Amino acid sequence: MPKYKLVCFDVDGILIDNLKFSWQVFHDYFQTDRHRREDSKKKFLSGEITYLQWADHDINLWKEKNAKKGDFFRAISHLKLMEGAIETLNELKRKGLKLAVISGSLNIILEKFIPNYNEFFDDVFISRIYFDEDGCISRVEATEFDMDAKALALKKIAEREKLSLKECVFVGDYLNDLKIIQEAGLGIAFNCEHDELKKAADVVIGKKDLREILKFIL
Ligand SMILES: [Mg+2]
């Protein structure tokens, strides 16, 4: 039986290549107002507004631009799946591990690049945008589990599955993954440019092929 029972993945920069922040990609595509964007980010970072208020604010900027479903998919056409991603998910599944996504990214990204993602992942913590028949944004469910709260999502799954955090793995690349990488039994910094995260991780992988994580987990 493998030592680890649950593997959780970040999305931007981990399952998906050429990508740091999916939200930024959409802001760039829809050419939203940089000042309003930075203002809301500042307010979030200073604690003036919550993460959900920040997300709502930024999604409203897209709504103002009359962003349609097709536009969202066009905006991410230059991205690609991380090398070895599907093989890695298949192999972990085959070995009987539970898989999850814990990400501040958007459902649109997973839908485009891993349309059958529900077959791989037992839990998907991510922000979701829904569209009506005309392709307009009809509903938004921003995740409560980004930044330090990613660790709470990990604890939620572990508790339900009766696992200790020692049996859990997290794979991430950015500073919002710091807390969860510290909490997971095996924290893997993958495709990561941040020394603080690399230092906190148990394993650092520079080669951009997700299969590289397998030897540390299985
Ligand atoms: Mg990331």
Tab-separated table of C-alpha atoms and ligand atoms in Angstrom:
chain	number	residue	atom	x	y	z
A	1	MET	CA	0.000	0.000	0.000
A	2	PRO	CA	1.497	3.387	-0.919
A	3	LYS	CA	2.539	5.631	1.963
A	4	TYR	CA	0.446	8.464	0.562
A	5	LYS	CA	-3.303	8.156	0.035
A	6	LEU	CA	-4.346	11.555	-1.299
A	7	VAL	CA	-2.697	13.820	-3.874
A	8	CYS	CA	-3.949	17.389	-4.277
A	9	PHE	CA	-3.021	19.591	-7.189
A	10	ASP	CA	-2.894	23.275	-7.880
A	11	VAL	CA	-4.020	24.098	-11.453
A	12	ASP	CA	-2.216	27.177	-12.805
A	13	GLY	CA	1.389	26.174	-13.479
A	14	ILE	CA	0.866	22.571	-12.323
A	15	LEU	CA	-1.806	20.797	-14.378
A	16	ILE	CA	-1.679	23.593	-16.955
A	17	ASP	CA	1.502	24.921	-18.540
A	18	ASN	CA	2.241	28.454	-19.807
A	19	LEU	CA	0.147	29.800	-16.982
A	20	LYS	CA	0.785	31.724	-13.778
A	21	PHE	CA	-2.641	33.128	-12.955
A	22	SER	CA	-5.727	32.260	-14.918
A	23	TRP	CA	-7.514	35.387	-13.644
A	24	GLN	CA	-4.765	37.550	-15.117
A	25	VAL	CA	-5.115	35.825	-18.492
A	26	PHE	CA	-8.788	36.802	-18.620
A	27	HIS	CA	-8.087	40.354	-17.455
A	28	ASP	CA	-5.547	40.713	-20.243
A	29	TYR	CA	-7.895	39.235	-22.823
A	30	PHE	CA	-10.860	41.409	-21.833
A	31	GLN	CA	-8.585	44.447	-21.317
A	32	THR	CA	-10.091	45.351	-17.986
A	33	ASP	CA	-9.058	48.518	-16.176
A	34	ARG	CA	-5.703	47.926	-14.531
A	35	HIS	CA	-6.259	50.543	-11.829
A	36	ARG	CA	-9.578	49.138	-10.684
A	37	ARG	CA	-8.031	45.678	-10.693
A	38	GLU	CA	-5.014	46.695	-8.648
A	39	ASP	CA	-7.188	48.678	-6.300
A	40	SER	CA	-9.329	45.632	-5.467
A	41	LYS	CA	-6.247	43.443	-5.080
A	42	LYS	CA	-4.759	45.965	-2.654
A	43	LYS	CA	-7.997	46.061	-0.688
A	44	PHE	CA	-7.965	42.283	-0.418
A	45	LEU	CA	-4.326	42.123	0.648
A	46	SER	CA	-4.907	44.766	3.327
A	47	GLY	CA	-7.947	42.897	4.644
A	48	GLU	CA	-10.421	45.591	3.646
A	49	ILE	CA	-12.448	43.167	1.508
A	50	THR	CA	-12.788	39.378	1.559
A	51	TYR	CA	-11.546	37.001	-1.122
A	52	LEU	CA	-15.125	36.499	-2.299
A	53	GLN	CA	-15.653	40.259	-2.613
A	54	TRP	CA	-12.403	40.520	-4.547
A	55	ALA	CA	-13.488	37.737	-6.896
A	56	ASP	CA	-16.924	39.306	-7.375
A	57	HIS	CA	-15.349	42.647	-8.150
A	58	ASP	CA	-13.033	41.206	-10.784
A	59	ILE	CA	-15.720	39.049	-12.405
A	60	ASN	CA	-17.884	42.165	-12.639
A	61	LEU	CA	-15.135	43.784	-14.683
A	62	TRP	CA	-15.533	40.918	-17.185
A	63	LYS	CA	-19.311	41.279	-17.147
A	64	GLU	CA	-18.944	44.977	-17.948
A	65	LYS	CA	-16.951	43.916	-21.022
A	66	ASN	CA	-19.849	41.640	-22.000
A	67	ALA	CA	-17.563	38.610	-21.767
A	68	LYS	CA	-19.184	35.539	-23.323
A	69	LYS	CA	-18.441	31.864	-22.813
A	70	GLY	CA	-16.747	31.594	-26.221
A	71	ASP	CA	-14.459	34.512	-25.329
A	72	PHE	CA	-13.290	32.769	-22.171
A	73	PHE	CA	-12.323	29.708	-24.181
A	74	ARG	CA	-10.579	31.819	-26.840
A	75	ALA	CA	-8.662	33.631	-24.100
A	76	ILE	CA	-6.980	30.388	-23.030
A	77	SER	CA	-6.332	28.849	-26.445
A	78	HIS	CA	-2.570	29.473	-26.076
A	79	LEU	CA	-2.318	27.398	-22.887
A	80	LYS	CA	-1.603	23.687	-22.782
A	81	LEU	CA	-1.742	20.745	-20.458
A	82	MET	CA	1.412	20.177	-18.450
A	83	GLU	CA	3.610	17.520	-20.020
A	84	GLY	CA	2.765	14.130	-18.509
A	85	ALA	CA	-0.324	15.393	-16.651
A	86	ILE	CA	-2.841	12.804	-17.833
A	87	GLU	CA	-0.361	9.932	-17.499
A	88	THR	CA	0.351	11.043	-13.923
A	89	LEU	CA	-3.323	11.249	-12.959
A	90	ASN	CA	-4.000	7.839	-14.530
A	91	GLU	CA	-1.069	6.235	-12.725
A	92	LEU	CA	-2.033	7.647	-9.306
A	93	LYS	CA	-5.637	6.545	-9.838
A	94	ARG	CA	-4.515	3.098	-10.935
A	95	LYS	CA	-2.585	2.778	-7.668
A	96	GLY	CA	-5.764	3.582	-5.756
A	97	LEU	CA	-4.904	7.076	-4.495
A	98	LYS	CA	-7.542	9.750	-4.075
A	99	LEU	CA	-7.033	12.862	-6.169
A	100	ALA	CA	-8.178	16.422	-5.668
A	101	VAL	CA	-7.850	19.920	-7.077
A	102	ILE	CA	-7.337	22.766	-4.606
A	103	SER	CA	-6.929	25.885	-6.664
A	104	GLY	CA	-7.847	29.531	-7.030
A	105	SER	CA	-8.140	28.965	-10.779
A	106	LEU	CA	-11.377	28.832	-12.764
A	107	ASN	CA	-13.471	25.847	-13.844
A	108	ILE	CA	-13.219	27.030	-17.475
A	109	ILE	CA	-9.538	26.041	-17.544
A	110	LEU	CA	-10.212	22.483	-16.392
A	111	GLU	CA	-13.197	22.160	-18.725
A	112	LYS	CA	-11.081	23.054	-21.725
A	113	PHE	CA	-7.976	21.005	-20.975
A	114	ILE	CA	-9.300	18.081	-18.891
A	115	PRO	CA	-12.971	17.901	-19.915
A	116	ASN	CA	-13.416	14.607	-18.038
A	117	TYR	CA	-11.800	15.979	-14.871
A	118	ASN	CA	-14.589	14.637	-12.690
A	119	GLU	CA	-13.414	11.110	-13.552
A	120	PHE	CA	-9.999	11.849	-12.062
A	121	PHE	CA	-10.731	14.062	-9.088
A	122	ASP	CA	-12.777	13.092	-6.057
A	123	ASP	CA	-12.842	16.719	-4.909
A	124	VAL	CA	-12.519	19.905	-6.926
A	125	PHE	CA	-12.054	23.136	-4.986
A	126	ILE	CA	-11.972	25.856	-7.637
A	127	SER	CA	-13.852	29.029	-8.595
A	128	ARG	CA	-16.730	28.417	-10.970
A	129	ILE	CA	-18.383	30.568	-13.586
A	130	TYR	CA	-21.628	29.418	-15.165
A	131	PHE	CA	-23.150	30.681	-18.405
A	132	ASP	CA	-26.710	30.951	-19.691
A	133	GLU	CA	-27.944	29.779	-23.111
A	134	ASP	CA	-26.696	32.973	-24.727
A	135	GLY	CA	-23.221	32.442	-23.317
A	136	CYS	CA	-23.508	35.278	-20.786
A	137	ILE	CA	-22.272	34.839	-17.222
A	138	SER	CA	-25.277	33.704	-15.216
A	139	ARG	CA	-23.753	32.708	-11.908
A	140	VAL	CA	-20.439	32.778	-10.089
A	141	GLU	CA	-19.213	30.634	-7.209
A	142	ALA	CA	-15.823	31.845	-6.078
A	143	THR	CA	-13.849	29.380	-3.989
A	144	GLU	CA	-13.392	30.041	-0.292
A	145	PHE	CA	-10.231	27.958	-0.371
A	146	ASP	CA	-7.513	30.000	-2.022
A	147	MET	CA	-4.367	31.404	-0.364
A	148	ASP	CA	-3.859	30.138	3.216
A	149	ALA	CA	-7.373	28.659	3.134
A	150	LYS	CA	-6.127	26.047	0.650
A	151	ALA	CA	-4.849	24.230	3.743
A	152	LEU	CA	-8.400	24.172	5.133
A	153	ALA	CA	-9.626	22.374	2.021
A	154	LEU	CA	-6.892	19.791	2.486
A	155	LYS	CA	-7.935	19.276	6.113
A	156	LYS	CA	-11.575	18.953	5.074
A	157	ILE	CA	-10.818	16.147	2.635
A	158	ALA	CA	-8.394	14.411	5.018
A	159	GLU	CA	-10.939	14.477	7.822
A	160	ARG	CA	-13.699	13.033	5.654
A	161	GLU	CA	-11.406	10.302	4.313
A	162	LYS	CA	-10.006	9.638	7.808
A	163	LEU	CA	-6.455	10.345	6.687
A	164	SER	CA	-3.697	12.038	8.604
A	165	LEU	CA	-2.112	15.028	6.873
A	166	LYS	CA	1.069	12.923	6.752
A	167	GLU	CA	-0.649	10.748	4.158
A	168	CYS	CA	-1.469	13.729	1.946
A	169	VAL	CA	0.509	15.264	-0.891
A	170	PHE	CA	0.180	18.734	-2.373
A	171	VAL	CA	1.766	19.910	-5.607
A	172	GLY	CA	1.989	23.671	-6.103
A	173	ASP	CA	4.066	26.460	-7.609
A	174	TYR	CA	3.214	29.797	-6.056
A	175	LEU	CA	3.177	31.651	-2.740
A	176	ASN	CA	-0.542	31.019	-2.241
A	177	ASP	CA	0.525	27.372	-1.922
A	178	LEU	CA	2.908	28.063	0.969
A	179	LYS	CA	0.624	27.151	3.847
A	180	ILE	CA	-0.787	24.007	2.255
A	181	ILE	CA	2.689	22.829	1.235
A	182	GLN	CA	3.787	23.192	4.842
A	183	GLU	CA	0.784	21.247	6.119
A	184	ALA	CA	0.852	18.356	3.648
A	185	GLY	CA	2.906	15.273	4.557
A	186	LEU	CA	4.668	15.644	1.231
A	187	GLY	CA	4.822	19.153	-0.210
A	188	ILE	CA	6.093	19.329	-3.770
A	189	ALA	CA	7.176	22.616	-5.354
A	190	PHE	CA	6.853	22.057	-9.094
A	191	ASN	CA	7.667	24.515	-11.886
A	192	CYS	CA	8.305	26.983	-9.073
A	193	GLU	CA	10.206	30.285	-9.172
A	194	HIS	CA	9.766	31.267	-5.535
A	195	ASP	CA	12.524	30.499	-3.043
A	196	GLU	CA	10.179	30.784	-0.075
A	197	LEU	CA	7.994	28.004	-1.445
A	198	LYS	CA	10.950	25.890	-2.509
A	199	LYS	CA	12.364	26.141	1.011
A	200	ALA	CA	9.074	25.093	2.581
A	201	ALA	CA	8.657	22.130	0.216
A	202	ASP	CA	9.908	18.603	0.878
A	203	VAL	CA	10.703	18.112	-2.797
A	204	VAL	CA	11.516	20.621	-5.544
A	205	ILE	CA	11.052	19.592	-9.168
A	206	GLY	CA	12.422	21.817	-11.898
A	207	LYS	CA	11.780	19.619	-14.913
A	208	LYS	CA	8.418	20.477	-16.417
A	209	ASP	CA	7.040	16.959	-16.654
A	210	LEU	CA	4.417	16.069	-14.060
A	211	ARG	CA	5.456	12.381	-14.155
A	212	GLU	CA	8.512	13.502	-12.151
A	213	ILE	CA	6.345	13.596	-9.019
A	214	LEU	CA	5.460	9.892	-9.221
A	215	LYS	CA	8.713	8.523	-7.842
A	216	PHE	CA	8.287	10.593	-4.680
A	217	ILE	CA	4.712	9.508	-4.100
A	218	LEU	CA	4.542	5.845	-5.097
B	1	MG	MG	-0.336	27.938	-9.379
